[in-house]
């Protein structure tokens, strides 16, 4: 018997207008008293209350500008989606437990203890309605990095076992099997053998020594395998010493997205160790936004010291090679609108790189109204695209992207993030939209001048 029969019985024989709206679903992992969950969350919040977080939370002047920067607020006009509001229980816990005047707040109960009901309600704000795209952080006049604070707040939610089920499940699978979508080392090897035969191309695996280690996202392995072929075409064309490694290939880091920093470290260390074992001087990250940030900007923290190799996103690598003349491309003869993945452009700094590649393709770049570092998020990042109950809200936010890309009027839309691409594919199917999102890497591979 499904939980629809037991927990959420259908009232099919009741007059339509008398049926109450279904209760909002909050997910919980494990069996333990609510008080223990609250305590676990508070302890983890307190662990993250460092000087930086404290400065951020004391600096908010309640101007509300972050609201206008958020795609979930802008598309719904619902005040609960204001970015700074999503941090309210985090701020409440800080004021009561760790702030400069916490003893006054406690003594006079000016800030009451966070309740399980507040944490449950907070789950949808932290996970379903925030992609940690950082547009609010960019807009904030006080420089408050709201996206980072949301990431820290997720640590407490994970400690309390209050993560959306789908996101928790893929994170747990990644920790247990090495990949969130079942792209185990065995599956990868089978795919590589098939792709190499099908495309008559060499795709090296498990070389003991290589200058370049290639990382892949599970979305590419399972949904966009042509990206693996495209990677091989480009690197073989350049004559580089490179390899994939079955002991470290998965770039997707759902430990980061779910809020489990231990799992985040485990997943990062597999890539780091694989690069060290084959003496790689360069690790090229795939077309995946948060995967890039997880290794490029947080990898050294996970490793505990500077990484002994360079990390580049594939778009940065391609830009370097077209600028050096090592890659020459046929003229595409089309106009392009580029969708900037927030974790690669705004949060990652690789904003110009894809434009240099598009220029090398001889394409006419038609920018959207808000572009580059100010680009609107696709709505699926931060793990949101995995959460089924968030689909209506995500689709609403996606309308911004459709309007902007339609207005730009280019022949094709291109991005450099497979998670964005997946979100666009879903939006295209949902709205029966006539635009398809293409891969920058695949465009380059298809237009190489040999």
mmCIF file of C-alpha atoms in Angstrom, residues 145-304:
data_model
loop_
_atom_site.group_PDB
_atom_site.id
_atom_site.type_symbol
_atom_site.label_atom_id
_atom_site.label_comp_id
_atom_site.label_asym_id
_atom_site.label_seq_id
_atom_site.Cartn_x
_atom_site.Cartn_y
_atom_site.Cartn_z
ATOM 1 C CA UNK A 145 26.986 36.564 0.718
ATOM 2 C CA UNK A 146 23.487 35.193 1.200
ATOM 3 C CA UNK A 147 24.186 32.191 -1.042
ATOM 4 C CA UNK A 148 27.037 31.047 1.192
ATOM 5 C CA UNK A 149 24.903 31.506 4.304
ATOM 6 C CA UNK A 150 22.157 29.377 2.752
ATOM 7 C CA UNK A 151 24.787 26.696 2.107
ATOM 8 C CA UNK A 152 25.858 26.862 5.747
ATOM 9 C CA UNK A 153 22.253 26.759 6.926
ATOM 10 C CA UNK A 154 21.814 23.540 4.945
ATOM 11 C CA UNK A 155 24.516 21.986 7.160
ATOM 12 C CA UNK A 156 22.196 22.349 10.146
ATOM 13 C CA UNK A 157 19.245 20.985 8.229
ATOM 14 C CA UNK A 158 21.200 17.897 7.210
ATOM 15 C CA UNK A 159 22.352 17.367 10.798
ATOM 16 C CA UNK A 160 18.703 17.475 11.856
ATOM 17 C CA UNK A 161 17.626 14.998 9.155
ATOM 18 C CA UNK A 162 15.429 17.593 7.450
ATOM 19 C CA UNK A 163 16.505 17.372 3.807
ATOM 20 C CA UNK A 164 14.088 16.881 0.868
ATOM 21 C CA UNK A 165 13.974 13.133 0.244
ATOM 22 C CA UNK A 166 15.074 13.210 -3.386
ATOM 23 C CA UNK A 167 18.086 15.368 -2.655
ATOM 24 C CA UNK A 168 19.027 13.274 0.381
ATOM 25 C CA UNK A 169 18.660 10.058 -1.637
ATOM 26 C CA UNK A 170 20.963 11.116 -4.485
ATOM 27 C CA UNK A 171 23.516 12.461 -2.003
ATOM 28 C CA UNK A 172 23.473 9.196 -0.046
ATOM 29 C CA UNK A 173 23.811 7.201 -3.277
ATOM 30 C CA UNK A 174 26.777 9.317 -4.338
ATOM 31 C CA UNK A 175 28.478 8.661 -0.999
ATOM 32 C CA UNK A 176 27.695 4.912 -1.142
ATOM 33 C CA UNK A 177 28.210 4.159 -4.862
ATOM 34 C CA UNK A 178 30.346 7.081 -5.986
ATOM 35 C CA UNK A 179 27.712 8.651 -8.224
ATOM 36 C CA UNK A 180 24.266 10.203 -7.573
ATOM 37 C CA UNK A 181 22.707 8.737 -10.741
ATOM 38 C CA UNK A 182 24.183 5.254 -10.664
ATOM 39 C CA UNK A 183 27.128 6.034 -12.919
ATOM 40 C CA UNK A 184 29.391 3.639 -11.066
ATOM 41 C CA UNK A 185 32.918 2.842 -12.230
ATOM 42 C CA UNK A 186 31.554 -0.302 -13.940
ATOM 43 C CA UNK A 187 28.866 1.711 -15.749
ATOM 44 C CA UNK A 188 31.434 4.307 -16.783
ATOM 45 C CA UNK A 189 33.775 1.673 -18.226
ATOM 46 C CA UNK A 190 30.921 0.107 -20.197
ATOM 47 C CA UNK A 191 29.892 3.522 -21.532
ATOM 48 C CA UNK A 192 33.441 4.420 -22.488
ATOM 49 C CA UNK A 193 33.900 1.115 -24.359
ATOM 50 C CA UNK A 194 30.619 1.673 -26.191
ATOM 51 C CA UNK A 195 31.339 5.326 -27.016
ATOM 52 C CA UNK A 196 34.875 4.549 -28.208
ATOM 53 C CA UNK A 197 33.615 1.770 -30.522
ATOM 54 C CA UNK A 198 30.589 3.694 -31.742
ATOM 55 C CA UNK A 199 32.580 6.834 -32.572
ATOM 56 C CA UNK A 200 35.899 5.175 -33.469
ATOM 57 C CA UNK A 201 37.752 7.386 -31.046
ATOM 58 C CA UNK A 202 40.344 6.735 -28.342
ATOM 59 C CA UNK A 203 39.112 7.498 -24.816
ATOM 60 C CA UNK A 204 41.931 6.616 -22.405
ATOM 61 C CA UNK A 205 40.999 5.138 -19.027
ATOM 62 C CA UNK A 206 43.096 4.486 -15.933
ATOM 63 C CA UNK A 207 46.453 5.601 -17.297
ATOM 64 C CA UNK A 208 49.009 5.547 -14.483
ATOM 65 C CA UNK A 209 50.612 8.788 -15.707
ATOM 66 C CA UNK A 210 48.910 11.688 -17.493
ATOM 67 C CA UNK A 211 49.245 15.448 -17.627
ATOM 68 C CA UNK A 212 45.488 16.030 -17.652
ATOM 69 C CA UNK A 213 42.758 14.343 -15.632
ATOM 70 C CA UNK A 214 39.242 14.706 -17.001
ATOM 71 C CA UNK A 215 36.336 14.845 -14.575
ATOM 72 C CA UNK A 216 32.753 14.119 -15.646
ATOM 73 C CA UNK A 217 29.338 14.860 -14.230
ATOM 74 C CA UNK A 218 26.853 12.058 -13.774
ATOM 75 C CA UNK A 219 24.378 13.948 -15.984
ATOM 76 C CA UNK A 220 26.871 13.797 -18.839
ATOM 77 C CA UNK A 221 27.587 10.101 -18.306
ATOM 78 C CA UNK A 222 23.938 9.098 -18.115
ATOM 79 C CA UNK A 223 22.086 11.703 -20.217
ATOM 80 C CA UNK A 224 24.559 13.543 -22.449
ATOM 81 C CA UNK A 225 27.259 10.940 -23.255
ATOM 82 C CA UNK A 226 28.130 12.790 -26.473
ATOM 83 C CA UNK A 227 29.922 15.297 -24.251
ATOM 84 C CA UNK A 228 32.460 12.545 -23.395
ATOM 85 C CA UNK A 229 33.101 11.972 -27.090
ATOM 86 C CA UNK A 230 33.431 15.729 -27.615
ATOM 87 C CA UNK A 231 35.967 15.959 -24.800
ATOM 88 C CA UNK A 232 38.014 13.145 -26.341
ATOM 89 C CA UNK A 233 37.869 14.777 -29.804
ATOM 90 C CA UNK A 234 39.245 18.063 -28.451
ATOM 91 C CA UNK A 235 41.978 16.589 -26.240
ATOM 92 C CA UNK A 236 43.102 14.068 -28.874
ATOM 93 C CA UNK A 237 43.178 16.885 -31.438
ATOM 94 C CA UNK A 238 45.532 18.788 -29.124
ATOM 95 C CA UNK A 239 47.716 15.704 -28.673
ATOM 96 C CA UNK A 240 47.633 15.948 -24.894
ATOM 97 C CA UNK A 241 48.501 13.226 -22.406
ATOM 98 C CA UNK A 242 45.171 12.762 -20.652
ATOM 99 C CA UNK A 243 43.024 10.163 -18.958
ATOM 100 C CA UNK A 244 39.807 9.339 -17.209
ATOM 101 C CA UNK A 245 40.226 7.461 -13.938
ATOM 102 C CA UNK A 246 37.737 4.935 -12.617
ATOM 103 C CA UNK A 247 38.849 5.757 -9.063
ATOM 104 C CA UNK A 248 38.087 9.465 -9.471
ATOM 105 C CA UNK A 249 35.793 10.718 -12.217
ATOM 106 C CA UNK A 250 32.582 11.972 -10.636
ATOM 107 C CA UNK A 251 32.634 15.756 -10.407
ATOM 108 C CA UNK A 252 29.057 16.133 -9.195
ATOM 109 C CA UNK A 253 29.094 16.848 -5.473
ATOM 110 C CA UNK A 254 25.750 16.316 -3.781
ATOM 111 C CA UNK A 255 27.438 16.385 -0.393
ATOM 112 C CA UNK A 256 27.810 20.117 -1.014
ATOM 113 C CA UNK A 257 24.223 20.576 -2.181
ATOM 114 C CA UNK A 258 22.571 18.509 0.536
ATOM 115 C CA UNK A 259 24.551 20.143 3.355
ATOM 116 C CA UNK A 260 26.753 17.220 4.432
ATOM 117 C CA UNK A 261 30.311 18.544 4.491
ATOM 118 C CA UNK A 262 31.734 15.095 5.330
ATOM 119 C CA UNK A 263 30.235 13.613 2.173
ATOM 120 C CA UNK A 264 31.386 16.706 0.279
ATOM 121 C CA UNK A 265 34.938 16.037 1.417
ATOM 122 C CA UNK A 266 34.755 12.325 0.562
ATOM 123 C CA UNK A 267 33.607 13.088 -2.983
ATOM 124 C CA UNK A 268 36.193 15.823 -3.519
ATOM 125 C CA UNK A 269 39.022 13.670 -2.171
ATOM 126 C CA UNK A 270 38.328 10.933 -4.745
ATOM 127 C CA UNK A 271 39.020 13.406 -7.542
ATOM 128 C CA UNK A 272 41.978 14.969 -5.759
ATOM 129 C CA UNK A 273 43.589 11.607 -5.009
ATOM 130 C CA UNK A 274 43.043 10.351 -8.567
ATOM 131 C CA UNK A 275 44.783 13.473 -9.920
ATOM 132 C CA UNK A 276 47.698 13.003 -7.521
ATOM 133 C CA UNK A 277 48.000 9.286 -8.332
ATOM 134 C CA UNK A 278 48.411 9.941 -12.070
ATOM 135 C CA UNK A 279 50.619 13.036 -11.499
ATOM 136 C CA UNK A 280 48.164 15.300 -13.312
ATOM 137 C CA UNK A 281 49.189 18.920 -13.689
ATOM 138 C CA UNK A 282 45.683 19.965 -14.706
ATOM 139 C CA UNK A 283 42.176 18.788 -13.826
ATOM 140 C CA UNK A 284 39.535 19.855 -16.330
ATOM 141 C CA UNK A 285 36.067 20.138 -14.851
ATOM 142 C CA UNK A 286 33.053 19.235 -16.988
ATOM 143 C CA UNK A 287 30.117 21.337 -18.055
ATOM 144 C CA UNK A 288 28.635 21.352 -14.568
ATOM 145 C CA UNK A 289 28.256 24.440 -12.432
ATOM 146 C CA UNK A 290 28.445 23.433 -8.818
ATOM 147 C CA UNK A 291 31.010 20.716 -9.613
ATOM 148 C CA UNK A 292 33.379 23.461 -10.714
ATOM 149 C CA UNK A 293 32.947 25.448 -7.515
ATOM 150 C CA UNK A 294 33.221 22.352 -5.333
ATOM 151 C CA UNK A 295 36.750 21.608 -6.560
ATOM 152 C CA UNK A 296 37.995 24.972 -7.844
ATOM 153 C CA UNK A 297 36.977 27.084 -4.864
ATOM 154 C CA UNK A 298 36.430 24.595 -2.044
ATOM 155 C CA UNK A 299 38.740 21.730 -3.001
ATOM 156 C CA UNK A 300 41.771 23.095 -1.159
ATOM 157 C CA UNK A 301 39.707 23.439 2.020
ATOM 158 C CA UNK A 302 38.667 19.811 1.695
ATOM 159 C CA UNK A 303 42.289 18.758 1.020
ATOM 160 C CA UNK A 304 43.645 20.860 3.863
#
